[in-house]
Amino acid sequence: MNELLQILGSALWFILPAYVANAAPVVLGGGRVIDGGRRFIDGRRIFGAGKTVRGFLAGLAAGTLVGMLQGIATGSLSHYLALGFLLALGALMGDLLGSFIKRRLGIKRGSAALGLDQLSFVVVALLAASPLAPLGWEKILTIIVITPPIHLATNFGGYKLGFKSRPY
Ligand code: CTP
Ligand code: MG
């Protein structure tokens, strides 16, 4: 039990910059869209209207800031700063990849794609951070298992608070 809680805590601590990077655009995003309204060869939008430049940059800044705070708290500033940046960049790229795949499948912007919506950001974040912080399988598995319920719960909270128009 104690050991389980410890793995859970260290998994959350590790992945926190990715969570913040993924959530920040919901509040801070808007304006110019990343794909500039352009369409892919299938005639559908590349990423769609839900992916904005400001959201991307705000997520990158917010996730990196969390890494910086973790670095200050632990006395390993450069390590956590780099880790925060990589986790945030990976999370945002993974989120873009998720939207790219959704558009290719003909799923409209904002419509749900169970699994893809909750996991694409965290999988790419883990990949991006792996050269700097190789993780054990327990931690990777823990992160993969806890992320979908946390993502759904925070999205529901964002909906209740009026930041999102949909509860998922
Ligand atoms: N957002 C943003 N820029 C990003 C990512 C997200 O501005 N790079 C904002 C948008 O307002 C978006 C909201 O955060 O609507 C929620 O993000 P997400 O659920 O990932 O986008 P969806 O609108 O659901 O679009 P998609 O179907 O492509 O997932
Ligand atoms: Mg969505």
PDB file of C-alpha atoms and ligand atoms in Angstrom:
ATOM      1  CA  MET A   1       0.000   0.000   0.000  1.00  0.00           C
ATOM      2  CA  ASN A   2       2.736   2.396   1.035  1.00  0.00           C
ATOM      3  CA  GLU A   3       4.803   1.457  -1.970  1.00  0.00           C
ATOM      4  CA  LEU A   4       1.821   1.971  -4.272  1.00  0.00           C
ATOM      5  CA  LEU A   5       1.232   5.454  -2.891  1.00  0.00           C
ATOM      6  CA  GLN A   6       4.889   6.248  -3.389  1.00  0.00           C
ATOM      7  CA  ILE A   7       4.803   5.205  -7.053  1.00  0.00           C
ATOM      8  CA  LEU A   8       1.572   7.168  -7.524  1.00  0.00           C
ATOM      9  CA  GLY A   9       3.070  10.273  -5.944  1.00  0.00           C
ATOM     10  CA  SER A  10       6.296  10.166  -7.911  1.00  0.00           C
ATOM     11  CA  ALA A  11       4.400   9.493 -11.160  1.00  0.00           C
ATOM     12  CA  LEU A  12       2.210  12.556 -10.569  1.00  0.00           C
ATOM     13  CA  TRP A  13       5.204  14.675  -9.633  1.00  0.00           C
ATOM     14  CA  PHE A  14       7.030  13.620 -12.785  1.00  0.00           C
ATOM     15  CA  ILE A  15       4.178  14.172 -15.247  1.00  0.00           C
ATOM     16  CA  LEU A  16       2.846  17.412 -13.717  1.00  0.00           C
ATOM     17  CA  PRO A  17       4.431  19.758 -16.333  1.00  0.00           C
ATOM     18  CA  ALA A  18       2.690  17.775 -19.101  1.00  0.00           C
ATOM     19  CA  TYR A  19      -0.678  18.056 -17.334  1.00  0.00           C
ATOM     20  CA  VAL A  20      -0.298  21.803 -16.891  1.00  0.00           C
ATOM     21  CA  ALA A  21       0.866  22.233 -20.503  1.00  0.00           C
ATOM     22  CA  ASN A  22      -2.202  20.341 -21.681  1.00  0.00           C
ATOM     23  CA  ALA A  23      -4.637  22.287 -19.501  1.00  0.00           C
ATOM     24  CA  ALA A  24      -3.287  25.834 -19.932  1.00  0.00           C
ATOM     25  CA  PRO A  25      -4.494  26.297 -23.553  1.00  0.00           C
ATOM     26  CA  VAL A  26      -8.097  25.714 -22.478  1.00  0.00           C
ATOM     27  CA  VAL A  27      -7.872  28.903 -20.405  1.00  0.00           C
ATOM     28  CA  LEU A  28      -5.233  30.872 -22.336  1.00  0.00           C
ATOM     29  CA  GLY A  29      -5.735  29.717 -25.944  1.00  0.00           C
ATOM     30  CA  GLY A  30      -7.438  31.553 -28.780  1.00  0.00           C
ATOM     31  CA  GLY A  31      -6.640  33.678 -31.798  1.00  0.00           C
ATOM     32  CA  ARG A  32      -4.654  32.444 -34.772  1.00  0.00           C
ATOM     33  CA  VAL A  33      -4.970  28.719 -35.487  1.00  0.00           C
ATOM     34  CA  ILE A  34      -1.818  26.646 -36.007  1.00  0.00           C
ATOM     35  CA  ASP A  35      -2.900  25.189 -39.352  1.00  0.00           C
ATOM     36  CA  GLY A  36      -3.909  28.639 -40.618  1.00  0.00           C
ATOM     37  CA  GLY A  37      -7.215  27.147 -41.765  1.00  0.00           C
ATOM     38  CA  ARG A  38      -5.407  24.939 -44.281  1.00  0.00           C
ATOM     39  CA  ARG A  39      -6.625  21.536 -45.353  1.00  0.00           C
ATOM     40  CA  PHE A  40      -4.794  18.233 -45.702  1.00  0.00           C
ATOM     41  CA  ILE A  41      -4.842  16.175 -48.933  1.00  0.00           C
ATOM     42  CA  ASP A  42      -8.048  14.487 -47.754  1.00  0.00           C
ATOM     43  CA  GLY A  43      -9.801  17.867 -47.850  1.00  0.00           C
ATOM     44  CA  ARG A  44     -10.204  18.044 -44.088  1.00  0.00           C
ATOM     45  CA  ARG A  45      -8.472  20.511 -41.789  1.00  0.00           C
ATOM     46  CA  ILE A  46      -4.901  19.629 -40.798  1.00  0.00           C
ATOM     47  CA  PHE A  47      -5.455  20.161 -37.050  1.00  0.00           C
ATOM     48  CA  GLY A  48      -8.693  22.132 -36.860  1.00  0.00           C
ATOM     49  CA  ALA A  49      -9.883  25.264 -35.106  1.00  0.00           C
ATOM     50  CA  GLY A  50      -9.183  23.941 -31.582  1.00  0.00           C
ATOM     51  CA  LYS A  51      -5.407  24.254 -31.916  1.00  0.00           C
ATOM     52  CA  THR A  52      -4.150  27.819 -31.618  1.00  0.00           C
ATOM     53  CA  VAL A  53      -0.675  29.352 -31.626  1.00  0.00           C
ATOM     54  CA  ARG A  54      -1.348  31.188 -28.376  1.00  0.00           C
ATOM     55  CA  GLY A  55      -2.598  27.993 -26.742  1.00  0.00           C
ATOM     56  CA  PHE A  56       0.542  26.155 -27.818  1.00  0.00           C
ATOM     57  CA  LEU A  57       2.902  28.865 -26.570  1.00  0.00           C
ATOM     58  CA  ALA A  58       0.965  29.362 -23.322  1.00  0.00           C
ATOM     59  CA  GLY A  59       1.059  25.612 -22.662  1.00  0.00           C
ATOM     60  CA  LEU A  60       4.782  25.502 -23.376  1.00  0.00           C
ATOM     61  CA  ALA A  61       5.433  28.417 -21.018  1.00  0.00           C
ATOM     62  CA  ALA A  62       3.160  27.077 -18.270  1.00  0.00           C
ATOM     63  CA  GLY A  63       4.626  23.568 -18.351  1.00  0.00           C
ATOM     64  CA  THR A  64       8.173  24.908 -18.365  1.00  0.00           C
ATOM     65  CA  LEU A  65       7.296  27.168 -15.431  1.00  0.00           C
ATOM     66  CA  VAL A  66       6.104  24.152 -13.455  1.00  0.00           C
ATOM     67  CA  GLY A  67       9.413  22.444 -14.222  1.00  0.00           C
ATOM     68  CA  MET A  68      11.232  25.537 -13.004  1.00  0.00           C
ATOM     69  CA  LEU A  69       9.270  25.541  -9.743  1.00  0.00           C
ATOM     70  CA  GLN A  70      10.009  21.835  -9.272  1.00  0.00           C
ATOM     71  CA  GLY A  71      13.679  22.623  -9.840  1.00  0.00           C
ATOM     72  CA  ILE A  72      13.640  25.398  -7.270  1.00  0.00           C
ATOM     73  CA  ALA A  73      11.849  23.135  -4.790  1.00  0.00           C
ATOM     74  CA  THR A  74      14.379  20.328  -5.209  1.00  0.00           C
ATOM     75  CA  GLY A  75      17.561  22.297  -5.852  1.00  0.00           C
ATOM     76  CA  SER A  76      18.032  20.734  -9.328  1.00  0.00           C
ATOM     77  CA  LEU A  77      17.003  23.700 -11.423  1.00  0.00           C
ATOM     78  CA  SER A  78      18.614  22.887 -14.765  1.00  0.00           C
ATOM     79  CA  HIS A  79      17.413  19.264 -14.727  1.00  0.00           C
ATOM     80  CA  TYR A  80      13.794  20.092 -13.946  1.00  0.00           C
ATOM     81  CA  LEU A  81      13.761  23.113 -16.220  1.00  0.00           C
ATOM     82  CA  ALA A  82      14.856  20.966 -19.176  1.00  0.00           C
ATOM     83  CA  LEU A  83      12.465  18.200 -18.135  1.00  0.00           C
ATOM     84  CA  GLY A  84       9.560  20.632 -17.827  1.00  0.00           C
ATOM     85  CA  PHE A  85      10.283  22.053 -21.249  1.00  0.00           C
ATOM     86  CA  LEU A  86      10.497  18.597 -22.879  1.00  0.00           C
ATOM     87  CA  LEU A  87       7.363  17.318 -21.133  1.00  0.00           C
ATOM     88  CA  ALA A  88       5.430  20.445 -22.124  1.00  0.00           C
ATOM     89  CA  LEU A  89       6.664  20.367 -25.730  1.00  0.00           C
ATOM     90  CA  GLY A  90       5.878  16.654 -25.977  1.00  0.00           C
ATOM     91  CA  ALA A  91       2.416  17.148 -24.461  1.00  0.00           C
ATOM     92  CA  LEU A  92       1.539  19.881 -26.949  1.00  0.00           C
ATOM     93  CA  MET A  93       2.928  17.952 -29.922  1.00  0.00           C
ATOM     94  CA  GLY A  94       1.078  14.843 -28.781  1.00  0.00           C
ATOM     95  CA  ASP A  95      -2.128  16.848 -28.478  1.00  0.00           C
ATOM     96  CA  LEU A  96      -1.587  18.136 -32.023  1.00  0.00           C
ATOM     97  CA  LEU A  97      -0.950  14.603 -33.237  1.00  0.00           C
ATOM     98  CA  GLY A  98      -4.196  13.523 -31.578  1.00  0.00           C
ATOM     99  CA  SER A  99      -6.121  16.242 -33.413  1.00  0.00           C
ATOM    100  CA  PHE A 100      -4.359  15.386 -36.679  1.00  0.00           C
ATOM    101  CA  ILE A 101      -5.482  11.753 -36.316  1.00  0.00           C
ATOM    102  CA  LYS A 102      -9.019  12.809 -35.336  1.00  0.00           C
ATOM    103  CA  ARG A 103      -9.344  14.951 -38.473  1.00  0.00           C
ATOM    104  CA  ARG A 104      -8.064  12.074 -40.635  1.00  0.00           C
ATOM    105  CA  LEU A 105     -10.738   9.857 -39.095  1.00  0.00           C
ATOM    106  CA  GLY A 106     -13.347  12.503 -39.899  1.00  0.00           C
ATOM    107  CA  ILE A 107     -13.996  13.354 -36.235  1.00  0.00           C
ATOM    108  CA  LYS A 108     -15.067  16.986 -35.912  1.00  0.00           C
ATOM    109  CA  ARG A 109     -13.225  19.526 -33.771  1.00  0.00           C
ATOM    110  CA  GLY A 110     -14.393  19.158 -30.189  1.00  0.00           C
ATOM    111  CA  SER A 111     -16.009  15.763 -30.683  1.00  0.00           C
ATOM    112  CA  ALA A 112     -14.724  13.028 -28.417  1.00  0.00           C
ATOM    113  CA  ALA A 113     -12.241  10.326 -29.392  1.00  0.00           C
ATOM    114  CA  LEU A 114     -12.001   8.137 -26.319  1.00  0.00           C
ATOM    115  CA  GLY A 115      -8.426   7.108 -25.684  1.00  0.00           C
ATOM    116  CA  LEU A 116      -6.881   9.524 -28.170  1.00  0.00           C
ATOM    117  CA  ASP A 117      -8.096  12.631 -26.316  1.00  0.00           C
ATOM    118  CA  GLN A 118      -6.826  11.393 -22.966  1.00  0.00           C
ATOM    119  CA  LEU A 119      -3.577   9.692 -23.947  1.00  0.00           C
ATOM    120  CA  SER A 120      -1.945  11.202 -27.049  1.00  0.00           C
ATOM    121  CA  PHE A 121      -0.476  14.123 -25.105  1.00  0.00           C
ATOM    122  CA  VAL A 122       0.938  12.040 -22.288  1.00  0.00           C
ATOM    123  CA  VAL A 123       2.461   9.329 -24.501  1.00  0.00           C
ATOM    124  CA  VAL A 124       4.404  11.847 -26.597  1.00  0.00           C
ATOM    125  CA  ALA A 125       5.397  13.769 -23.444  1.00  0.00           C
ATOM    126  CA  LEU A 126       6.895  10.566 -22.006  1.00  0.00           C
ATOM    127  CA  LEU A 127       8.737   9.895 -25.262  1.00  0.00           C
ATOM    128  CA  ALA A 128      10.092  13.452 -25.389  1.00  0.00           C
ATOM    129  CA  ALA A 129      11.345  13.281 -21.808  1.00  0.00           C
ATOM    130  CA  SER A 130      12.768   9.762 -22.017  1.00  0.00           C
ATOM    131  CA  PRO A 131      16.312  10.727 -23.097  1.00  0.00           C
ATOM    132  CA  LEU A 132      16.617  12.948 -20.033  1.00  0.00           C
ATOM    133  CA  ALA A 133      14.741  10.778 -17.559  1.00  0.00           C
ATOM    134  CA  PRO A 134      14.496   7.090 -18.374  1.00  0.00           C
ATOM    135  CA  LEU A 135      11.523   5.786 -16.394  1.00  0.00           C
ATOM    136  CA  GLY A 136      10.861   2.363 -14.975  1.00  0.00           C
ATOM    137  CA  TRP A 137       7.907   0.444 -16.367  1.00  0.00           C
ATOM    138  CA  GLU A 138       5.937   0.819 -13.097  1.00  0.00           C
ATOM    139  CA  LYS A 139       5.975   4.581 -13.409  1.00  0.00           C
ATOM    140  CA  ILE A 140       5.117   4.555 -17.120  1.00  0.00           C
ATOM    141  CA  LEU A 141       2.257   2.144 -16.524  1.00  0.00           C
ATOM    142  CA  THR A 142       1.033   4.203 -13.563  1.00  0.00           C
ATOM    143  CA  ILE A 143       1.017   7.387 -15.660  1.00  0.00           C
ATOM    144  CA  ILE A 144      -0.843   5.663 -18.527  1.00  0.00           C
ATOM    145  CA  VAL A 145      -3.456   4.302 -16.115  1.00  0.00           C
ATOM    146  CA  ILE A 146      -4.064   7.435 -14.026  1.00  0.00           C
ATOM    147  CA  THR A 147      -4.086   9.963 -16.878  1.00  0.00           C
ATOM    148  CA  PRO A 148      -7.448   9.186 -18.555  1.00  0.00           C
ATOM    149  CA  PRO A 149      -9.532   9.500 -15.342  1.00  0.00           C
ATOM    150  CA  ILE A 150      -7.604  12.611 -14.274  1.00  0.00           C
ATOM    151  CA  HIS A 151      -8.035  14.139 -17.729  1.00  0.00           C
ATOM    152  CA  LEU A 152     -11.768  13.425 -17.753  1.00  0.00           C
ATOM    153  CA  ALA A 153     -12.167  14.784 -14.218  1.00  0.00           C
ATOM    154  CA  THR A 154     -10.262  18.026 -14.900  1.00  0.00           C
ATOM    155  CA  ASN A 155     -12.156  18.548 -18.163  1.00  0.00           C
ATOM    156  CA  PHE A 156     -15.426  18.146 -16.284  1.00  0.00           C
ATOM    157  CA  GLY A 157     -14.162  20.703 -13.764  1.00  0.00           C
ATOM    158  CA  GLY A 158     -13.219  23.061 -16.620  1.00  0.00           C
ATOM    159  CA  TYR A 159     -16.707  22.653 -18.045  1.00  0.00           C
ATOM    160  CA  LYS A 160     -18.353  23.386 -14.698  1.00  0.00           C
ATOM    161  CA  LEU A 161     -16.155  26.469 -14.280  1.00  0.00           C
ATOM    162  CA  GLY A 162     -17.174  27.679 -17.741  1.00  0.00           C
ATOM    163  CA  PHE A 163     -13.804  27.295 -19.495  1.00  0.00           C
ATOM    164  CA  LYS A 164     -15.024  24.494 -21.753  1.00  0.00           C
ATOM    165  CA  SER A 165     -18.224  24.107 -23.715  1.00  0.00           C
ATOM    166  CA  ARG A 166     -18.158  20.307 -23.410  1.00  0.00           C
ATOM    167  CA  PRO A 167     -17.773  18.224 -20.255  1.00  0.00           C
ATOM    168  CA  TYR A 168     -15.136  15.787 -21.692  1.00  0.00           C
TER     169      TYR A 168
HETATM  170  N1  CTP B   1      -6.433  24.911 -27.245  1.00  0.00           N
HETATM  171  C1  CTP B   1      -5.722  25.893 -27.929  1.00  0.00           C
HETATM  172  N2  CTP B   1      -4.527  25.610 -28.501  1.00  0.00           N
HETATM  173  C2  CTP B   1      -3.994  24.368 -28.421  1.00  0.00           C
HETATM  174  C3  CTP B   1      -4.681  23.345 -27.740  1.00  0.00           C
HETATM  175  C4  CTP B   1      -5.920  23.652 -27.166  1.00  0.00           C
HETATM  176  O1  CTP B   1      -6.176  27.038 -28.010  1.00  0.00           O
HETATM  177  N3  CTP B   1      -2.789  24.130 -28.986  1.00  0.00           N
HETATM  178  C5  CTP B   1      -7.717  25.268 -26.608  1.00  0.00           C
HETATM  179  C6  CTP B   1      -8.872  25.391 -27.629  1.00  0.00           C
HETATM  180  O2  CTP B   1      -9.720  26.413 -27.185  1.00  0.00           O
HETATM  181  C7  CTP B   1      -9.541  24.024 -27.503  1.00  0.00           C
HETATM  182  C8  CTP B   1      -9.401  23.746 -26.020  1.00  0.00           C
HETATM  183  O3  CTP B   1      -8.120  24.284 -25.665  1.00  0.00           O
HETATM  184  O4  CTP B   1     -10.890  24.059 -27.916  1.00  0.00           O
HETATM  185  C9  CTP B   1      -9.517  22.281 -25.650  1.00  0.00           C
HETATM  186  O5  CTP B   1      -8.491  21.534 -26.265  1.00  0.00           O
HETATM  187  P1  CTP B   1      -8.811  20.159 -26.969  1.00  0.00           P
HETATM  188  O6  CTP B   1      -9.865  19.418 -26.231  1.00  0.00           O
HETATM  189  O7  CTP B   1      -7.510  19.486 -27.179  1.00  0.00           O
HETATM  190  O8  CTP B   1      -9.346  20.636 -28.413  1.00  0.00           O
HETATM  191  P2  CTP B   1     -10.744  20.433 -29.131  1.00  0.00           P
HETATM  192  O9  CTP B   1     -11.377  21.769 -29.306  1.00  0.00           O
HETATM  193  O10 CTP B   1     -11.517  19.376 -28.460  1.00  0.00           O
HETATM  194  O11 CTP B   1     -10.335  19.959 -30.595  1.00  0.00           O
HETATM  195  P3  CTP B   1      -9.928  18.493 -31.124  1.00  0.00           P
HETATM  196  O12 CTP B   1     -11.187  17.851 -31.627  1.00  0.00           O
HETATM  197  O13 CTP B   1      -8.957  18.795 -32.205  1.00  0.00           O
HETATM  198  O14 CTP B   1      -9.331  17.729 -29.989  1.00  0.00           O
HETATM  199 MG    MG B   2     -11.468  18.163 -26.839  1.00  0.00          MG
END
